[in-house]
Coordinates of C-alpha atoms in Angstrom, one line a residue:
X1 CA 173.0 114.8 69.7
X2 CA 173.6 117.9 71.4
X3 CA 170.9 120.7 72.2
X4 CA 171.2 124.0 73.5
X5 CA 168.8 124.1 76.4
X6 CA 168.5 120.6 78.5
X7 CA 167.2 122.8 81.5
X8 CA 164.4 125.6 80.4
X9 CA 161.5 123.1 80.2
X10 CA 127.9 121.9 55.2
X11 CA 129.6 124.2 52.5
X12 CA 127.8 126.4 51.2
X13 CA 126.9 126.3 47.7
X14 CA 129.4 124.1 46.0
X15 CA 133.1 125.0 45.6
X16 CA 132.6 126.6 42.3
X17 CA 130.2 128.9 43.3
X18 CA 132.6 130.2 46.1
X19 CA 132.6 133.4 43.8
X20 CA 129.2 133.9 43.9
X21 CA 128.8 134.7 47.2
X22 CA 130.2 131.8 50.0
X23 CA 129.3 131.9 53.3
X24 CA 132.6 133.6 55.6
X25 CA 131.9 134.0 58.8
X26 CA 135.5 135.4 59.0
X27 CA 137.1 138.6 58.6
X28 CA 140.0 139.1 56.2
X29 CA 138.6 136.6 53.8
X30 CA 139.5 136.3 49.7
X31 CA 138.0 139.8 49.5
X32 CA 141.5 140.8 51.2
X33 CA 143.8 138.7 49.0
X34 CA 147.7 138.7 50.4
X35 CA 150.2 140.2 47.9
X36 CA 152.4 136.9 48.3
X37 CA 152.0 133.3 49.2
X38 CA 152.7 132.0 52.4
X39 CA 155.7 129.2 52.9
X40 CA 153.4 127.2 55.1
X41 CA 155.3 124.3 56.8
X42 CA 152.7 123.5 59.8
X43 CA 149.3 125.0 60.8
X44 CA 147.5 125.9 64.1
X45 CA 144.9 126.9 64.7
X46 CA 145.0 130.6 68.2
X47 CA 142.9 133.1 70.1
X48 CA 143.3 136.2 68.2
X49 CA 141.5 139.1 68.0
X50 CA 139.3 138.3 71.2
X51 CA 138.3 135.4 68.5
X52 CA 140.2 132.4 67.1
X53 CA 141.5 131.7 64.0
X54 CA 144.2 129.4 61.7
X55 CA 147.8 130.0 61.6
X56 CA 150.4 129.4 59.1
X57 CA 153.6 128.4 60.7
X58 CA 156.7 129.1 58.0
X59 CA 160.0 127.0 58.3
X60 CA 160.9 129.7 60.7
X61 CA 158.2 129.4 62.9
X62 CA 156.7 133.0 62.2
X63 CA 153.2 132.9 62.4
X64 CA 150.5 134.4 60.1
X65 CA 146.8 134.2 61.1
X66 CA 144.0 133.7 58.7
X67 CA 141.1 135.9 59.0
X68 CA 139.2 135.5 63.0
X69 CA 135.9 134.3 64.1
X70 CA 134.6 134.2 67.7
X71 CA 134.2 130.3 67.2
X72 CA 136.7 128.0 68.5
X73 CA 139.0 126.0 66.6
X74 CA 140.5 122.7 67.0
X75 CA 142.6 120.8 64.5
X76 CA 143.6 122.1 61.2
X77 CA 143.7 119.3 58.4
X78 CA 145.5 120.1 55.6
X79 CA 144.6 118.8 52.1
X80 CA 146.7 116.3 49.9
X81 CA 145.9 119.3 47.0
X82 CA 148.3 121.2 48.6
X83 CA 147.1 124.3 48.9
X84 CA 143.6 124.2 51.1
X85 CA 143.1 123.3 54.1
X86 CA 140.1 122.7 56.6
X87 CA 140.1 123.9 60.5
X88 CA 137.4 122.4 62.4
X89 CA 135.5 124.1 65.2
X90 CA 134.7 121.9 68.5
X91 CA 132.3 123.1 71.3
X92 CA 131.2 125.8 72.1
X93 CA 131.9 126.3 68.0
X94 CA 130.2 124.7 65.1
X95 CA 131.2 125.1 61.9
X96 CA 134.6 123.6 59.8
X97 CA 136.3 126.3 57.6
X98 CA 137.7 126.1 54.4
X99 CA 140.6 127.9 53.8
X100 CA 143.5 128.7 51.2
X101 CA 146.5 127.9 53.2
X102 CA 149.1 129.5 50.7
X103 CA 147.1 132.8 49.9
X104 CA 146.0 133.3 53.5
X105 CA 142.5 133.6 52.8
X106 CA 139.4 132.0 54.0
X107 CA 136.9 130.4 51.3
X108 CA 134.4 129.1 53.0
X109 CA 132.3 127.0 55.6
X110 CA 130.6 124.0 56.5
X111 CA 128.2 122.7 59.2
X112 CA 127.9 119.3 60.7
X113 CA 124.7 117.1 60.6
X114 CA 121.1 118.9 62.2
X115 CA 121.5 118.6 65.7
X116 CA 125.0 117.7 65.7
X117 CA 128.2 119.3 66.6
X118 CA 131.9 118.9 65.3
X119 CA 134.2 117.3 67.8
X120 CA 137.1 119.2 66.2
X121 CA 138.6 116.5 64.2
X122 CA 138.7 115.4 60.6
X123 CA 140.8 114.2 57.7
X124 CA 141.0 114.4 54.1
X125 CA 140.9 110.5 52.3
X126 CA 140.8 109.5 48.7
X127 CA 143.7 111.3 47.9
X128 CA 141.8 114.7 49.1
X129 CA 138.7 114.5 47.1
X130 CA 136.4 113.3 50.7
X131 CA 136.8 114.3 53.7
X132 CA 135.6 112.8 57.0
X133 CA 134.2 114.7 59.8
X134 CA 133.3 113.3 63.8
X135 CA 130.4 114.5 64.8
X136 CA 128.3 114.3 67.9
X137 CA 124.7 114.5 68.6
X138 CA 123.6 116.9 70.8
X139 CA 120.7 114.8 72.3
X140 CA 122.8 112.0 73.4
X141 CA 126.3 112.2 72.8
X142 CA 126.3 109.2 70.2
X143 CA 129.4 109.6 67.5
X144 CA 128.5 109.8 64.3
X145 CA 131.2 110.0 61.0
X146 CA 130.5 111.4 58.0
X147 CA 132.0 111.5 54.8
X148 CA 131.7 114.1 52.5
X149 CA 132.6 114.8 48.9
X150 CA 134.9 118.0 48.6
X151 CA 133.8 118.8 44.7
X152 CA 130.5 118.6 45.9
X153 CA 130.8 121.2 48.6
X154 CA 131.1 118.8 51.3
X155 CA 128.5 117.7 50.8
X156 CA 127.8 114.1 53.2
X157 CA 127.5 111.2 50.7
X158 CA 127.6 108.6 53.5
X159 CA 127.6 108.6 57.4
X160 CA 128.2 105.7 60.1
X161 CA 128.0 105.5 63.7
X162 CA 131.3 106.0 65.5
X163 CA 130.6 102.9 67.9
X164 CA 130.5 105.0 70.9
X165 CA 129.5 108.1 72.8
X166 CA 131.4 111.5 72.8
X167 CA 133.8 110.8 69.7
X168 CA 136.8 113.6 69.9
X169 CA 139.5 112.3 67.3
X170 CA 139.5 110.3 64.0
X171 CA 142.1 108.8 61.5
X172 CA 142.7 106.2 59.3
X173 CA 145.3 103.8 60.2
X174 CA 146.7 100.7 59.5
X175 CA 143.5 99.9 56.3
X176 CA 140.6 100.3 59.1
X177 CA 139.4 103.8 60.2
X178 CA 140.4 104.0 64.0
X179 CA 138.3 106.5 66.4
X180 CA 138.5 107.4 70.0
X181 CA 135.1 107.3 71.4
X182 CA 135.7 109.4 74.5
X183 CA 132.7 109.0 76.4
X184 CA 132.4 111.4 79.3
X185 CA 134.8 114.5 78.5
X186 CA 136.8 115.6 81.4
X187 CA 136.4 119.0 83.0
X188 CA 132.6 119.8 81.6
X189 CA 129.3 119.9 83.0
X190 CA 128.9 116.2 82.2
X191 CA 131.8 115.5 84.1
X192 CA 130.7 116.4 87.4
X193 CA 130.8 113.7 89.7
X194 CA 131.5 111.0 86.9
X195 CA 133.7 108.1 87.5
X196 CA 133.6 106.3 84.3
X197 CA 134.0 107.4 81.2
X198 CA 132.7 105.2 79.0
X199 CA 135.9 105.5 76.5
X200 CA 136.7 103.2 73.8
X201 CA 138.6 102.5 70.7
X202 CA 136.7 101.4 67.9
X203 CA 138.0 100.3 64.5
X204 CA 135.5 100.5 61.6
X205 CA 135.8 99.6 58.0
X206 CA 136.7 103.0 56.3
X207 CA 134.3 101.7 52.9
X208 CA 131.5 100.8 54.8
X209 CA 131.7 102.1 58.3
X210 CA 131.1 98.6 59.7
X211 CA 132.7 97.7 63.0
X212 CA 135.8 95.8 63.0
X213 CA 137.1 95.8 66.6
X214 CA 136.2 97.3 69.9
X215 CA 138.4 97.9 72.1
X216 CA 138.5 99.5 76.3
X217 CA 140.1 99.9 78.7
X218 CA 140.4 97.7 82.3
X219 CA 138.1 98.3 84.8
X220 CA 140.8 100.2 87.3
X221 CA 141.1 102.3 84.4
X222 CA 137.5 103.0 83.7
X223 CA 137.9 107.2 84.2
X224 CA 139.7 107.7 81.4
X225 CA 139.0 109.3 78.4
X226 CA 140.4 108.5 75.1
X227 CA 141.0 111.4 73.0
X228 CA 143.2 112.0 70.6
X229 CA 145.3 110.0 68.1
X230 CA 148.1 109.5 66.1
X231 CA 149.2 107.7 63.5
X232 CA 152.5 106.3 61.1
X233 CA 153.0 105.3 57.8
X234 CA 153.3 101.5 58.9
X235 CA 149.6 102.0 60.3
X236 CA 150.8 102.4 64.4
X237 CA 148.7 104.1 66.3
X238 CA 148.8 105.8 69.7
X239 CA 145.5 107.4 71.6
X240 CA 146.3 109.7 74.5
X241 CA 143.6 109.8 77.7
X242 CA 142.3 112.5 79.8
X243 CA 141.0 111.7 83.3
X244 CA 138.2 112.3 84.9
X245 CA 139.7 111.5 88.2
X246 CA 141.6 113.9 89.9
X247 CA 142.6 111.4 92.9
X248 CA 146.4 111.3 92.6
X249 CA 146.5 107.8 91.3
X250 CA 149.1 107.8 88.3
X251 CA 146.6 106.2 85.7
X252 CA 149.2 105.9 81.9
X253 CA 147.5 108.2 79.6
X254 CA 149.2 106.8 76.6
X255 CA 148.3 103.8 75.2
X256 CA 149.3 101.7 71.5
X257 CA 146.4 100.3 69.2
X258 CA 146.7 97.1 68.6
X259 CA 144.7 94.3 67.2
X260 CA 144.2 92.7 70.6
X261 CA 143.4 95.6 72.6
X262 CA 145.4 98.4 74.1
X263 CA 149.1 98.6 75.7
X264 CA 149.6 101.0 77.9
X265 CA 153.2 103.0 77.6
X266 CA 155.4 103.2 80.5
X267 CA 156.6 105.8 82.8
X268 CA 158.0 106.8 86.1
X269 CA 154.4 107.6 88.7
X270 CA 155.8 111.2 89.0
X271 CA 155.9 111.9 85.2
X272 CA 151.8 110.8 85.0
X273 CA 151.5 112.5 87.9
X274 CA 153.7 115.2 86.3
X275 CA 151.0 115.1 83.4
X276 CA 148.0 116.4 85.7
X277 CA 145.5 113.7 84.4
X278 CA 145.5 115.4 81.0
X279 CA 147.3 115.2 77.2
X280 CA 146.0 117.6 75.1
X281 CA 148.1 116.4 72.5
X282 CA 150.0 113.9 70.6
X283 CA 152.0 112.7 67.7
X284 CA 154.8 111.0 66.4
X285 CA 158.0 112.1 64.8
X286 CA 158.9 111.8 61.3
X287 CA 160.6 108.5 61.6
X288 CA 157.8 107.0 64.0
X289 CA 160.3 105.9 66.2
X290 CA 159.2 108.2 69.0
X291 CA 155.8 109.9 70.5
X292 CA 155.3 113.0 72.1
X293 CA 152.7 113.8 74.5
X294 CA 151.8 117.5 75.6
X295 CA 149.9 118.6 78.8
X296 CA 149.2 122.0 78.9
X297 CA 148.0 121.3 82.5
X298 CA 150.9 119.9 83.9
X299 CA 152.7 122.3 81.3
X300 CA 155.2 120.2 79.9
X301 CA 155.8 118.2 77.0
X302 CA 156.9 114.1 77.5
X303 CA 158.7 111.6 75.1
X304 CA 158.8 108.0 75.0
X305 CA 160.2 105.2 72.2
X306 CA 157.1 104.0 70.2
X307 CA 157.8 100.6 71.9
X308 CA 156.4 102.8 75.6
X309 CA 160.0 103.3 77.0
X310 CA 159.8 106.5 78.9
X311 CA 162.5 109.3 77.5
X312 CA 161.8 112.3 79.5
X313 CA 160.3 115.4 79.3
X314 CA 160.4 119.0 79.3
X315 CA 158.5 122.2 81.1
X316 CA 156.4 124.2 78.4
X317 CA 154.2 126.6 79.7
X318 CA 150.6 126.1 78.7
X319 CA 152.3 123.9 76.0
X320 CA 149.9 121.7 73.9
X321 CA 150.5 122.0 69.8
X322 CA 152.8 119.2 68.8
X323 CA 154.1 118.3 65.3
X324 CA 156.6 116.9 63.8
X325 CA 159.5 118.3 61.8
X326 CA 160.9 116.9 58.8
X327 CA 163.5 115.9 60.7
X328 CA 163.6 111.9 62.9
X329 CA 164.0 112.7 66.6
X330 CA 162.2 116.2 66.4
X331 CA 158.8 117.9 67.1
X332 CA 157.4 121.5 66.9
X333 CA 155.5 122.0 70.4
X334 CA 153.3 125.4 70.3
X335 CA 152.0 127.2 73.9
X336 CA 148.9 129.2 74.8
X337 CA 151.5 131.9 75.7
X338 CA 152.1 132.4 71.9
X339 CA 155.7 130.3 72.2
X340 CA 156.7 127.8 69.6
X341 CA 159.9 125.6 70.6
X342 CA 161.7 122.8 68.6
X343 CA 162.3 120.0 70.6
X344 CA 164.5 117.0 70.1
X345 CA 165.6 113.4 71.6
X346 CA 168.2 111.0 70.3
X347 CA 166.4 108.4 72.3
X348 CA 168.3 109.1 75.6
X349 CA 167.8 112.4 76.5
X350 CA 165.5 115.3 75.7
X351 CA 166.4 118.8 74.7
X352 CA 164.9 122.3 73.3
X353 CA 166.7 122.8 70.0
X354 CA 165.4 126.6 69.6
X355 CA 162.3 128.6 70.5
X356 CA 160.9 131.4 69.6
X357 CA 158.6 134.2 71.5
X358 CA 155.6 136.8 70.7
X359 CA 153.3 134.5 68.3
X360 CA 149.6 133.9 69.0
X361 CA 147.7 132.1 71.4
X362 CA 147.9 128.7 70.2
X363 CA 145.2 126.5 71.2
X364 CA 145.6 122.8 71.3
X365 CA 146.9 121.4 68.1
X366 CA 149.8 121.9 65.0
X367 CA 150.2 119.9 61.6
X368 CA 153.1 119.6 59.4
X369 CA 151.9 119.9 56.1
X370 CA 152.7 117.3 53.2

């Protein structure tokens, strides 16, 4: 394939008494109703506004913000109803927040568990009527997931222990409900001086919460923490690490799910190196033949086959957003410099397709929606 640049890099109330009176803790909500509907093709979520907020993304990559808050937003998680969507805060924010994805208004919001926080993650099950939320308790850092009913305001109906400590990412995958228990997060308080990170994959059953499989990491491998996920059709599932480690050992910081443990991907030691112990960001393309791992650190964005053969990569600025396109071989990667670029591999090489300047300041992830 050819490319055009190889060198350049709780609700509250219940949702039908939203009318009444909902809790918006942003401006620009339903009060301030859009004269058309948005052609949303991903989401975001960006600093605006000396706050943060969710962005729609259309086909052309033009980005529209939706309302802004001074809490920080994570992942957006669009719903299977196809027009709603929830963004979900991580520290130092709280609160998950619905919104109308099409209209560009925000509805309303939600709070984790008492003396719990969001970990930024969640996802919509059941064909969008639940939605399941990672939470983390403030005491001692034990994962909790709940499961709420989205009629019912999101209201929790049932709630499991995540099988670990310092959960960041969630999803169900292959009929079992995978989550990366991260342990020890990289570049906090908590991370001062700390070796190991106590990390771990756990697969629970998504009915029941009960654990399946448990799964870590060796012991030369012990400082990294697993963070985010992503996930295919046919159940494959990657989880990308963060170190705590800063030593210049090239630790992988990719690694498959499988039933017997975890495989890490290959690469050169210069690209993990190249990586600066950190992806903020991963996914696979709308095939699943290839994953994409972003490092806004090391600022550039890497690609390997789904079977860990190393591709290449590219520089991106402050790059972390990735998506995919509709398109096999192609992902959307957003920056914090407000840059979105479309970039492509036909299994050999790596290229930037087109890019385009002047949006927001994206923060870590993007979503295509369905």
């Amino acid at each position: 394939m050819g490319f055009l640049d190889l060198t350049r890099r709780s609700l509250i109330g219940t949702l039908g008494a939203l009318a009444a009176g909902p809790r918006v803790l942003f401006a620009g909500g339903a009060a301030h109703a859009r004269d058309h509907l948005l052609d949303a093709e991903w989401l975001a979520t960006a600093g605006v506004q000396g706050g943060f907020a969710p962005v729609v993304l259309s086909p052309d990559r033009e980005a529209t913000t939706v309302g802004a808050a001074t809490q920080r937003l994570h992942w957006v998680e669009p719903s299977p109803d196809g027009r709603t969507a929830v963004a979900v805060a991580r520290r130092p924010g709280t609160t998950a927040v619905l919104f109308d994805r099409r209209a560009g208004t925000v509805l309303a919001s939600f709070e984790p568990g008492e003396g719990r926080v969001f970990s930024g993650h969640g996802r919509f099950i059941d064909g969008g009527r639940r939605f399941l939320a990672v939470e983390i308790a403030r005491a001692d850092g034990q994962g909790v997931v709940t499961r709420r009913v989205v009629e019912a305001g999101f209201a929790v109906e049932a709630e499991w222990a995540s099988a670990g400590i310092g959960p960041h990412d969630m999803l169900p995958a292959g009929g079992a409900l995978v989550v990366a228990n991260g342990g020890i997060e990289p570049h906090t308080p908590e991370a001062l001086g700390a070796e190991i990170a106590g990390s771990g994959i756990a697969r629970l059953d998504p009915a029941t919460g009960a654990v399946r499989t448990t799964a870590t990491l060796s012991e030369d491998l012990a400082s990294l923490s697993l963070r985010h996920l992503t996930s295919g059709a046919d159940g494959f599932t990657v989880v990308a690490a963060q170190d705590l480690l800063a030593d210049g050992v090239a630790r992988p910081l990719l690694y498959a799910v499988e039933e017997e443990g975890l495989r890490a991907f290959d690469a050169p030691d210069e690209a993990w190196r190249g990586l600066r112990t950190y992806v903020g960001s991963v996914a696979l393309d709308a095939s699943g033949t290839y994953v994409a791992a972003a490092s806004p650190r090391g600022n550039r964005v890497a690609l390997w086959r789904r079977d860990g053969r190393y591709i290449g990569s590219l520089p991106l600025v402050d790059g972390c957003g990735l998506a995919p396109t509709r398109e096999a071989g192609q992902f959307l990667a957003t920056s914090g410099l407000g840059e979105t670029v479309l970039i492509g591999t036909d299994g050999a090489e790596v290229g930037v397709i087109a890019r385009r300047s002047g949006g927001p300041r994206y923060d870590n992830h993007a979503v295509l929606v369905g």
